[in-house]
mmCIF file of C-alpha atoms in Angstrom:
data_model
loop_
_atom_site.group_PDB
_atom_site.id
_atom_site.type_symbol
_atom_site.label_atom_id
_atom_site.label_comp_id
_atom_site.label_asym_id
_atom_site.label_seq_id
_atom_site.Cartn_x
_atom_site.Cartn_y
_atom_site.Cartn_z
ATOM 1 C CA UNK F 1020 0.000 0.000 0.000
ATOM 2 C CA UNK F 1021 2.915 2.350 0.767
ATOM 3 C CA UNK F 1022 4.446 1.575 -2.449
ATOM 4 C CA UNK F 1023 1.471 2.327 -4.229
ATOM 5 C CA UNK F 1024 1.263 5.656 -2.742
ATOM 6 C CA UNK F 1025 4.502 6.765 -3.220
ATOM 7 C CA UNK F 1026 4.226 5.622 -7.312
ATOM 8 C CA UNK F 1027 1.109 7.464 -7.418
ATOM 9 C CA UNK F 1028 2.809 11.458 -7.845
ATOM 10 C CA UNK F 1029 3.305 11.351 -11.895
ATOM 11 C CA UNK F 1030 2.560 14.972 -11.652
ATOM 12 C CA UNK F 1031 3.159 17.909 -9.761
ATOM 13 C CA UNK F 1032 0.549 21.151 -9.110
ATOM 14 C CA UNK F 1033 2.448 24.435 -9.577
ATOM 15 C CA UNK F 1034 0.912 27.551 -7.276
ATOM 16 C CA UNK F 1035 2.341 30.292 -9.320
ATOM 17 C CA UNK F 1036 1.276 34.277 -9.626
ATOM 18 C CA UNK F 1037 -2.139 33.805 -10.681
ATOM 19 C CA UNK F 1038 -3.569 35.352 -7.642
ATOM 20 C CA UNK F 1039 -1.389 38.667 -8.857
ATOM 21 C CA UNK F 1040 -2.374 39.049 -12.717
ATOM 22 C CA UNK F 1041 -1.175 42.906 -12.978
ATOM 23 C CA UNK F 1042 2.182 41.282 -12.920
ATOM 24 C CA UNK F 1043 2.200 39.202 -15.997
ATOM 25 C CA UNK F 1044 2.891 42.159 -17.980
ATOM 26 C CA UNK F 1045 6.070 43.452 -16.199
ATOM 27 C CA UNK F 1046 7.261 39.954 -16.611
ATOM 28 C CA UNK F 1047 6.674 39.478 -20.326
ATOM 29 C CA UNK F 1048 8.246 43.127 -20.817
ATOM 30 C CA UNK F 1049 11.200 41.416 -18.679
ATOM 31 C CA UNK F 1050 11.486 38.404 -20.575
ATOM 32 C CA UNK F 1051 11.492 40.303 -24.403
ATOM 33 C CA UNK F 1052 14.307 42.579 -22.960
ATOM 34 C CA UNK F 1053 16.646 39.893 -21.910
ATOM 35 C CA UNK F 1054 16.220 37.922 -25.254
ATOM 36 C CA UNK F 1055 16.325 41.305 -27.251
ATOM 37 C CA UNK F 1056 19.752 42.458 -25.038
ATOM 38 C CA UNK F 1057 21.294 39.469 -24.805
ATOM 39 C CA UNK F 1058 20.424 38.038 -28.245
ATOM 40 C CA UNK F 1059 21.537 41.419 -29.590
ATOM 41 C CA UNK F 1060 25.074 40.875 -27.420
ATOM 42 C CA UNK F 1061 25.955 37.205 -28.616
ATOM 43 C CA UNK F 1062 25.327 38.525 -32.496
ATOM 44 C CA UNK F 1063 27.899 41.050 -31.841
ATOM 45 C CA UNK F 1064 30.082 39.299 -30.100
ATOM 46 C CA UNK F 1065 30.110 37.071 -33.540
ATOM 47 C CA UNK F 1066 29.975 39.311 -36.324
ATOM 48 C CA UNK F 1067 32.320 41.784 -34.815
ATOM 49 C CA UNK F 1068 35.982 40.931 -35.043
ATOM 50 C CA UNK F 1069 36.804 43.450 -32.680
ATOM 51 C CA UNK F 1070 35.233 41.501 -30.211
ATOM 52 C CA UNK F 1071 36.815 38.083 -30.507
ATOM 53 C CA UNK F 1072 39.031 38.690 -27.151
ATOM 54 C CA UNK F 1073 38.495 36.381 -24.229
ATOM 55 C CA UNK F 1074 36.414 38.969 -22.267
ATOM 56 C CA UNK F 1075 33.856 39.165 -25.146
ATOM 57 C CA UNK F 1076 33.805 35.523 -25.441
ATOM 58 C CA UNK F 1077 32.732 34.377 -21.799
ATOM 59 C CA UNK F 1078 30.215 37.898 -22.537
ATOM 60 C CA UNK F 1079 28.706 35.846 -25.016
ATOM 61 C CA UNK F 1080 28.657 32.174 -22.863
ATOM 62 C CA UNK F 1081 27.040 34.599 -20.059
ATOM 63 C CA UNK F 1082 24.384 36.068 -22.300
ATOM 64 C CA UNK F 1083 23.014 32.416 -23.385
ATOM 65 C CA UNK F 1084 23.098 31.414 -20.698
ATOM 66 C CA UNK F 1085 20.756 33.972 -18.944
ATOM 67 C CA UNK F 1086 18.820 33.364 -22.310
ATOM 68 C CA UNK F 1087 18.341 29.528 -21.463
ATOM 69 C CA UNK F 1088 18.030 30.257 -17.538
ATOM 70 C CA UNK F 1089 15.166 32.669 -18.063
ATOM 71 C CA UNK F 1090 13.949 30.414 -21.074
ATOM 72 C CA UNK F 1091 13.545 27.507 -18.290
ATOM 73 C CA UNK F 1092 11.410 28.821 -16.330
ATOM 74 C CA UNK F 1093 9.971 32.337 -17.649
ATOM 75 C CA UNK F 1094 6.675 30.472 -19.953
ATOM 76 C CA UNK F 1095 6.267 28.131 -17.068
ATOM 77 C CA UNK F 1096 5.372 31.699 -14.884
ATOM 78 C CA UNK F 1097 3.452 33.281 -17.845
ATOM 79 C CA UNK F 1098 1.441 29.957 -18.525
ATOM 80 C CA UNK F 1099 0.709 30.016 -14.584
ATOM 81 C CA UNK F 1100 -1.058 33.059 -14.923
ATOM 82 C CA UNK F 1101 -3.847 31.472 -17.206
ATOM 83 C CA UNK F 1102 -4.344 28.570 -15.055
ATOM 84 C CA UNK F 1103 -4.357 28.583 -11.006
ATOM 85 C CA UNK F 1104 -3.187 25.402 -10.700
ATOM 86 C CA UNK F 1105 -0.920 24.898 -13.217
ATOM 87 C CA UNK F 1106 0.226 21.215 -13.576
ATOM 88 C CA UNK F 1107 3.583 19.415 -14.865
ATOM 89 C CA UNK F 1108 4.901 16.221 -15.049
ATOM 90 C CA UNK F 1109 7.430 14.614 -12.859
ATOM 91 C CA UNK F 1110 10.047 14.757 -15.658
ATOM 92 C CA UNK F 1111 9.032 17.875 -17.225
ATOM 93 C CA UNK F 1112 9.143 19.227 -13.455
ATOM 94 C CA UNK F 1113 12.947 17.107 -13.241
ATOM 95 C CA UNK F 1114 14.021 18.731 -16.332
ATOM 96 C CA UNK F 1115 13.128 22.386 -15.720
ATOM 97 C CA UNK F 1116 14.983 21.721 -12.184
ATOM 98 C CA UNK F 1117 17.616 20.274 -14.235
ATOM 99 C CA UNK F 1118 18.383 23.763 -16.106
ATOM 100 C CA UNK F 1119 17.734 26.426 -14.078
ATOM 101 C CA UNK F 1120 20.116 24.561 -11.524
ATOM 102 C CA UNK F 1121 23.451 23.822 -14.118
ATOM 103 C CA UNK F 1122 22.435 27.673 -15.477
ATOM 104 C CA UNK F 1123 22.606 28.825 -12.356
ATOM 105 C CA UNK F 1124 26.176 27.108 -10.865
ATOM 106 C CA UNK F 1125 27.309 27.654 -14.620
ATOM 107 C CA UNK F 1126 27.103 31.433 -13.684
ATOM 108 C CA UNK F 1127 28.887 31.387 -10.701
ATOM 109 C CA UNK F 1128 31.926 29.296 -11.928
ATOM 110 C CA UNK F 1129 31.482 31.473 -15.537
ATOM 111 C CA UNK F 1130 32.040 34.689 -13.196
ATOM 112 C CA UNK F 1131 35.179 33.191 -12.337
ATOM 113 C CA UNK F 1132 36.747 32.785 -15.044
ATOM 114 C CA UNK F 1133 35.976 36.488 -16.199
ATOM 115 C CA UNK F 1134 37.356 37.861 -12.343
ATOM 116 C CA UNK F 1135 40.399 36.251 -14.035
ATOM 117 C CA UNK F 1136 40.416 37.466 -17.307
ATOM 118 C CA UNK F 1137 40.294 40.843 -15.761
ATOM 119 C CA UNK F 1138 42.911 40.206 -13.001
ATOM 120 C CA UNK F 1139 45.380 39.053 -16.441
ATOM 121 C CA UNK F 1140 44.506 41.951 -18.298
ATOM 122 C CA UNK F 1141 45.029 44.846 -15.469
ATOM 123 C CA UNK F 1142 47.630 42.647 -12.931
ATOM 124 C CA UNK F 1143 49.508 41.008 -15.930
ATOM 125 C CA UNK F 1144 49.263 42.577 -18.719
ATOM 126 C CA UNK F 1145 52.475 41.670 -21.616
ATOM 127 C CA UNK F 1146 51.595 37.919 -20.365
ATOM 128 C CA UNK F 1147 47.740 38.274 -21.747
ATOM 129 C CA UNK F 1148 48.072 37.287 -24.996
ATOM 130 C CA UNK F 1149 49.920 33.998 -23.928
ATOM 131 C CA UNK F 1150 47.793 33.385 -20.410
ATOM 132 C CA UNK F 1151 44.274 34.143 -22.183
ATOM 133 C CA UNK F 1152 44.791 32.736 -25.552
ATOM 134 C CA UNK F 1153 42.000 30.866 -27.367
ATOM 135 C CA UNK F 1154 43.953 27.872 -26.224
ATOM 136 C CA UNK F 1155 43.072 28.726 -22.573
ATOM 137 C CA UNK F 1156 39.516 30.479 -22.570
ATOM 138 C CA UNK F 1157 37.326 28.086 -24.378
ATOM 139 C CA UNK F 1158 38.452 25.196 -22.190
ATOM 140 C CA UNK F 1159 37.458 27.570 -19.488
ATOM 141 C CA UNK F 1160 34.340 28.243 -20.635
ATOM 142 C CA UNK F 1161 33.685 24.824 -21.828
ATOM 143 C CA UNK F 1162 34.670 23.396 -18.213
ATOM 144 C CA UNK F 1163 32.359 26.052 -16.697
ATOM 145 C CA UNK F 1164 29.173 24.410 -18.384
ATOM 146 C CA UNK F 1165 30.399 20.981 -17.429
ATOM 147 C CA UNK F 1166 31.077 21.818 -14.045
ATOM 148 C CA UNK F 1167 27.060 23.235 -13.613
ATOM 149 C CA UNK F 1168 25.917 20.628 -15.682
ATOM 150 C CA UNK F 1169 27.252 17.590 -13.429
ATOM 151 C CA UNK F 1170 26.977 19.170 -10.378
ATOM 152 C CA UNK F 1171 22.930 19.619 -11.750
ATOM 153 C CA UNK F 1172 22.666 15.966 -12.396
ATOM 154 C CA UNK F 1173 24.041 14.826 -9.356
ATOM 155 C CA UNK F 1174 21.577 17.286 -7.624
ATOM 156 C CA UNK F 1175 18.762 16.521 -9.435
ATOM 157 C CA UNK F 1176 19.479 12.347 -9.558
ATOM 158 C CA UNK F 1177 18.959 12.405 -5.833
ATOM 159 C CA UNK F 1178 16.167 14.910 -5.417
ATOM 160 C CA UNK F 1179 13.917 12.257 -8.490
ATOM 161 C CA UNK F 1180 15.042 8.973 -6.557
ATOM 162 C CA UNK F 1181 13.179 10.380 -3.575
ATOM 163 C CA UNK F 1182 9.498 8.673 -2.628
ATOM 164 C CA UNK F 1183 6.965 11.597 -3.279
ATOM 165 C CA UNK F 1184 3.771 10.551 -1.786
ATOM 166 C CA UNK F 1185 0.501 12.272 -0.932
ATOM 167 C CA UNK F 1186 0.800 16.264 -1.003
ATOM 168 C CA UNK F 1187 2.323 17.277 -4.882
ATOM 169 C CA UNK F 1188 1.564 20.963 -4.418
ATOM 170 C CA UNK F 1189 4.404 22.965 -5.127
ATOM 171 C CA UNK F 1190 3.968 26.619 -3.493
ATOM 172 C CA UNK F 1191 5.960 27.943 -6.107
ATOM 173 C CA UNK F 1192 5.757 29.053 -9.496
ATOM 174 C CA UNK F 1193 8.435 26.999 -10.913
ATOM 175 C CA UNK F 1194 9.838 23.365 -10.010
ATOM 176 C CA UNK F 1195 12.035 24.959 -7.528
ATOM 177 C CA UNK F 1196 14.164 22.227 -5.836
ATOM 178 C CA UNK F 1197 13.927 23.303 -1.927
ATOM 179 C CA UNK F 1198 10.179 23.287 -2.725
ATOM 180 C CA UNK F 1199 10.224 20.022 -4.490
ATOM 181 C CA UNK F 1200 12.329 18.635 -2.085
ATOM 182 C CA UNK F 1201 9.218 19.717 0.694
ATOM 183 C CA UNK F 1202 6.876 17.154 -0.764
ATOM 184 C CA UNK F 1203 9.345 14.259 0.119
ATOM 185 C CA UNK F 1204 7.934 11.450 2.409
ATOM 186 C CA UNK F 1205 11.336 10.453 3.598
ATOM 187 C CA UNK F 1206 14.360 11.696 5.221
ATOM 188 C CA UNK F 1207 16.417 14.071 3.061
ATOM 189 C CA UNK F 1208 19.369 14.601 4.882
ATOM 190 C CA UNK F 1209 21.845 13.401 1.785
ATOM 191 C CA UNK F 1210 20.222 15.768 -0.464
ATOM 192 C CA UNK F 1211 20.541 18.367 2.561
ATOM 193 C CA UNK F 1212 24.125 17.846 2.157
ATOM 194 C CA UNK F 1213 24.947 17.204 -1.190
ATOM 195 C CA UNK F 1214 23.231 20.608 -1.785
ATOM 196 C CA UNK F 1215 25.051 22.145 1.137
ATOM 197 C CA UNK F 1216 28.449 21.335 -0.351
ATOM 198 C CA UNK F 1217 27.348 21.933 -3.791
ATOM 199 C CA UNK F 1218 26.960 25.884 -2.454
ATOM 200 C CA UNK F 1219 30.048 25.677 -1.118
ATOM 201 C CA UNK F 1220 31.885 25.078 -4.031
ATOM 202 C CA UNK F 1221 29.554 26.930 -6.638
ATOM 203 C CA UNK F 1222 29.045 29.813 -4.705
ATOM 204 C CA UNK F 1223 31.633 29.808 -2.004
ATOM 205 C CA UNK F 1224 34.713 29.223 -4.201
ATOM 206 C CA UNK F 1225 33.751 31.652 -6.510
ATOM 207 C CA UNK F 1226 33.208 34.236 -4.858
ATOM 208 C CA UNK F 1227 35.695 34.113 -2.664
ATOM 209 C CA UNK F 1228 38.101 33.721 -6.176
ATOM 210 C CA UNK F 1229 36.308 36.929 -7.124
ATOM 211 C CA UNK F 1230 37.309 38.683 -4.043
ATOM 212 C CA UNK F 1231 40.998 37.979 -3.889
ATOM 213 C CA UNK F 1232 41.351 38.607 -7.921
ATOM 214 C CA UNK F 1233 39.791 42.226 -7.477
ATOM 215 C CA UNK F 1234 42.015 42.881 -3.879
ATOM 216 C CA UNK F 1235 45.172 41.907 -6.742
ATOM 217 C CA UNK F 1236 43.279 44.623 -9.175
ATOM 218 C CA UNK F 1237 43.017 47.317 -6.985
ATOM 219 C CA UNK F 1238 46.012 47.421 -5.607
ATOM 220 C CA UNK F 1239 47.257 47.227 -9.387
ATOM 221 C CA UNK F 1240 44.750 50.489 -10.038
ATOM 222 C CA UNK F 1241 46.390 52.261 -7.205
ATOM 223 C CA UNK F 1242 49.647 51.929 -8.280
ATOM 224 C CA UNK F 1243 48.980 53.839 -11.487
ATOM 225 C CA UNK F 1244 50.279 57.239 -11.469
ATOM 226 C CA UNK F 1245 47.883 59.075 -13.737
ATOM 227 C CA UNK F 1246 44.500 59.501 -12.394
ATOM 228 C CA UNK F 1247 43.298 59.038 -16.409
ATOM 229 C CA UNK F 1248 45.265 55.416 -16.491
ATOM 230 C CA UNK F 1249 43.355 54.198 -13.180
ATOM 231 C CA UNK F 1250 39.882 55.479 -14.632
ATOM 232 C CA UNK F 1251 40.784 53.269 -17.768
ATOM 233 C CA UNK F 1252 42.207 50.069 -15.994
ATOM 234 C CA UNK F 1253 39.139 50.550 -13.406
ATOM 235 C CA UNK F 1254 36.601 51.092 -16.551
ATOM 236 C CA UNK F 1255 38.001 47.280 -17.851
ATOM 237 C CA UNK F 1256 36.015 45.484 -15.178
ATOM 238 C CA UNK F 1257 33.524 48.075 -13.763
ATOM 239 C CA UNK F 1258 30.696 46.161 -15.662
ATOM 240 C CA UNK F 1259 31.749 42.767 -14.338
ATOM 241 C CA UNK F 1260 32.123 43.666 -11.324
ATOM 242 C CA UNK F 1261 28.722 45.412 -11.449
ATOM 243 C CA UNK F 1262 27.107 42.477 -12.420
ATOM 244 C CA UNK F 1263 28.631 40.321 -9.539
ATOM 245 C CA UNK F 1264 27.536 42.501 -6.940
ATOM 246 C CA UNK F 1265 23.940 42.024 -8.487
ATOM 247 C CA UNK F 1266 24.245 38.597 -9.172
ATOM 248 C CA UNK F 1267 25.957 37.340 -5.764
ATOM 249 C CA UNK F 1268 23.661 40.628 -4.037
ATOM 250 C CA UNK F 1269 20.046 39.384 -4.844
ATOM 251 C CA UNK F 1270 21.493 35.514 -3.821
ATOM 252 C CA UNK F 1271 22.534 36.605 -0.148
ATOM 253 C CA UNK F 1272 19.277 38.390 0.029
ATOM 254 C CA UNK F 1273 16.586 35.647 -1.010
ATOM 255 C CA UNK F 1274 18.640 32.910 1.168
ATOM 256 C CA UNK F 1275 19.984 35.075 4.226
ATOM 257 C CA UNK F 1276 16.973 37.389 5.349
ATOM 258 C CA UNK F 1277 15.134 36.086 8.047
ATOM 259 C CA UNK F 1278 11.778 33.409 8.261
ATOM 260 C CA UNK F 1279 8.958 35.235 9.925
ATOM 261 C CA UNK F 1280 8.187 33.886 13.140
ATOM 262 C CA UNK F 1281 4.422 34.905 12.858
ATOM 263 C CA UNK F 1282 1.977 32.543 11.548
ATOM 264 C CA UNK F 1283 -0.303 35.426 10.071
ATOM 265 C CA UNK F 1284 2.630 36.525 7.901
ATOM 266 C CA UNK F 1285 2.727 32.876 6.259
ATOM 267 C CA UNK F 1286 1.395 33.890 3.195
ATOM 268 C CA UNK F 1287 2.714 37.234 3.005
ATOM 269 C CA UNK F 1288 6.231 35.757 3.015
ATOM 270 C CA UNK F 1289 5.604 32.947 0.240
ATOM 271 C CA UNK F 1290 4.701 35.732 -2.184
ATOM 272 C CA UNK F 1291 7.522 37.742 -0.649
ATOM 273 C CA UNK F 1292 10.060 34.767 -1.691
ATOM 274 C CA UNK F 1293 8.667 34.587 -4.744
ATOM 275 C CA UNK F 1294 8.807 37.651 -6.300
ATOM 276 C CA UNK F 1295 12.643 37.706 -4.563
ATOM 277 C CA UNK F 1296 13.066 34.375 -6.632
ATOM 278 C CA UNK F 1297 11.208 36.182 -10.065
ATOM 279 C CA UNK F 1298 13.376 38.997 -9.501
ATOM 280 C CA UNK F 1299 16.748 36.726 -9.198
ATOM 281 C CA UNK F 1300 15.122 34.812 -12.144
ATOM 282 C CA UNK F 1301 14.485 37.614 -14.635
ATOM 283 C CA UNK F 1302 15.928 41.154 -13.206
ATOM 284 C CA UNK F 1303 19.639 40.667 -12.870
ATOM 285 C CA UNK F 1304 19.767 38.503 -16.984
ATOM 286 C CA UNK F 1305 17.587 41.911 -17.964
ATOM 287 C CA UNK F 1306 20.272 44.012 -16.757
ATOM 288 C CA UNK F 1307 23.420 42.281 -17.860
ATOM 289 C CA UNK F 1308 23.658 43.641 -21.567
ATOM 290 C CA UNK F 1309 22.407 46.846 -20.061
ATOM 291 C CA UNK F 1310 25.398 46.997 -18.006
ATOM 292 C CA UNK F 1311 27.490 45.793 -20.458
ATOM 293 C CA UNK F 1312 26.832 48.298 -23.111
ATOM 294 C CA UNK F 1313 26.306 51.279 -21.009
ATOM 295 C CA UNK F 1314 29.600 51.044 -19.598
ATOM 296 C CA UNK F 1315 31.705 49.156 -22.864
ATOM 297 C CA UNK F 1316 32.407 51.627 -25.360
ATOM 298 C CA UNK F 1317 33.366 48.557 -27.703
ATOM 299 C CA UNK F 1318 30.022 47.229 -27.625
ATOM 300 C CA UNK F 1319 28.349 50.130 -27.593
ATOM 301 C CA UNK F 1320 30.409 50.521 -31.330
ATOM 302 C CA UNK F 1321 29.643 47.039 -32.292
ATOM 303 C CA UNK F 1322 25.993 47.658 -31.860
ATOM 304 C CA UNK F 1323 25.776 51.255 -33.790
ATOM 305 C CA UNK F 1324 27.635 49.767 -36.477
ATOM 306 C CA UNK F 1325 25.143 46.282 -36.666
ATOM 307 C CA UNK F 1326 21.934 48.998 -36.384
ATOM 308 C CA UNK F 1327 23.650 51.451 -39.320
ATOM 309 C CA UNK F 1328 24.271 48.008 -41.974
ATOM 310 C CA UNK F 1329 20.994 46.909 -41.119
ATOM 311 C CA UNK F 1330 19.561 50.279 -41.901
ATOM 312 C CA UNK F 1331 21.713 50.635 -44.810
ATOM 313 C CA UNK F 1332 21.182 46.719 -46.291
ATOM 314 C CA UNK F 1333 17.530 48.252 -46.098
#
């Protein structure tokens, strides 16, 4: 009889937005900018020959990838607006878990890697050519999507082993593992773990590989006499490190603030963590190119000169 029970979840039931319907608009206006920005950033980052340098190149990695992140779970939201309980299958739910989890390590160890593109280019920079040559940054791009992938599949292989039996609400809007894990009718202290050192080394090491790389670059900076030669070397990784601080800033904020104690505030919070988790989801991808071109008078270049042949092919 147990057995039977815990066979019987072939589906889960998705409580998404619904309930706030004003919203679906913002989000669809979110979702068209980050394929229109970051679409518009990979096709320079191809056509221009300017920009085939390492920093462009993990530029282009890290706007796919906020296109697939976004793309794996942004309809899910939309289509949960039309329906209040939105259903999905137990492998279309393992599957969208599967992607937004390797998109999302892929973006912390593909951060990385561009901390130390800019530490070679500002700390280092006669060796660039020979440390950051095409030799050495598409294996490090490459091993960044392997290393989000696996670490996905190990993640996800443990959370779709586990006996789901009775309740398959999700109180989310996506297949969000902590809330998938929830539903489980059985001890999940191993996924507990695995997940806590998976943060560890996804978001730990990186971060803390971002921190010592930019202590190296600012003490670089300082050391430049010229107040116009620090505003340059600074202006060479302003953007990435603008986009850390968002990335790594709305991360600390959805999983450090504090649970309410109060039972009245129940619901409040779950739409509270929600829109937290829509604007980690959609907000910082939106903003990337933004970033990017506002403060990259390369790309900004690029782009003019894509908009002025399209104009002229015209």
């Amino acid at each position: 009889m147990e057995a039977s029970n815990q066979s019987a979840v072939t589906e889960f039931v998705l409580l998404g937005l619904s309930a706030h319907p004003k919203l679906v608009v913002l989000i669809l206006s979110m979702y068209l900018v980050i394929l229109l920005g970051n679409g518009v950033l990979i096709l320079v980052t191809i056509l221009d020959f300017r920009l085939h340098t390492p920093m462009y190149f993990f530029l282009g990695n890290l706007s796919f990838l906020d296109i697939c992140y976004t793309t794996s779970s942004v309809p899910l939201v939309l289509d949960g607006f039309l329906t209040p309980r939105k259903t999905i299958s137990f492998s279309g739910c393992a599957m969208q878990m599967f992607l937004s989890f390797a998109m999302g390590a892929t973006e912390c160890v593909l951060l990385g890697m561009m901390a130390f593109d800019c530490y070679v280019a500002i700390c280092n920079p006669l060796r660039y050519p020979v440390v950051m040559s095409k030799a050495a940054y598409v294996p490090m791009a490459v091993s960044s999507w392997a290393a989000g992938g696996v670490n996905s599949l190990v993640q996800i292989s443990l959370a779709v082993q586990l006996p789901f039996c009775g309740d398959n609400v999700i109180n989310h809007f996506t297949c969000e593992i902590l809330a998938v894990l929830k539903l489980a009718c059985t001890d999940i202290s191993i996924n507990v773990i695995s997940m806590g050192v998976a943060n560890v080394i996804f978001l730990g090491v990186p971060v803390l590989f971002i921190f010592v790389s930019y202590i190296f670059i600012l003490t670089t900076i300082l050391k430049i006499p010229s107040a116009e030669g620090r505003k340059k070397a600074f202006s060479t990784c302003s953007a990435h490190l603008t986009v850390v601080g968002i990335f790594y800033g709305t991360i600390l904020f959805m999983y450090g603030k504090p649970k309410s104690k109060d039972p009245l505030g129940t619901d409040k919070q779950d739409v509270s963590d929600k829109l937290t988790s829509l604007f980690y989801g959609a907000l910082t991808p939106m903003l990337n190119p933004i970033i990017y071109s506002l403060r990259n008078k390369d790309v900004k270049t690029a782009v003019k000169t894509l908009v002025s042949q399209k104009c002229f092919a015209q």
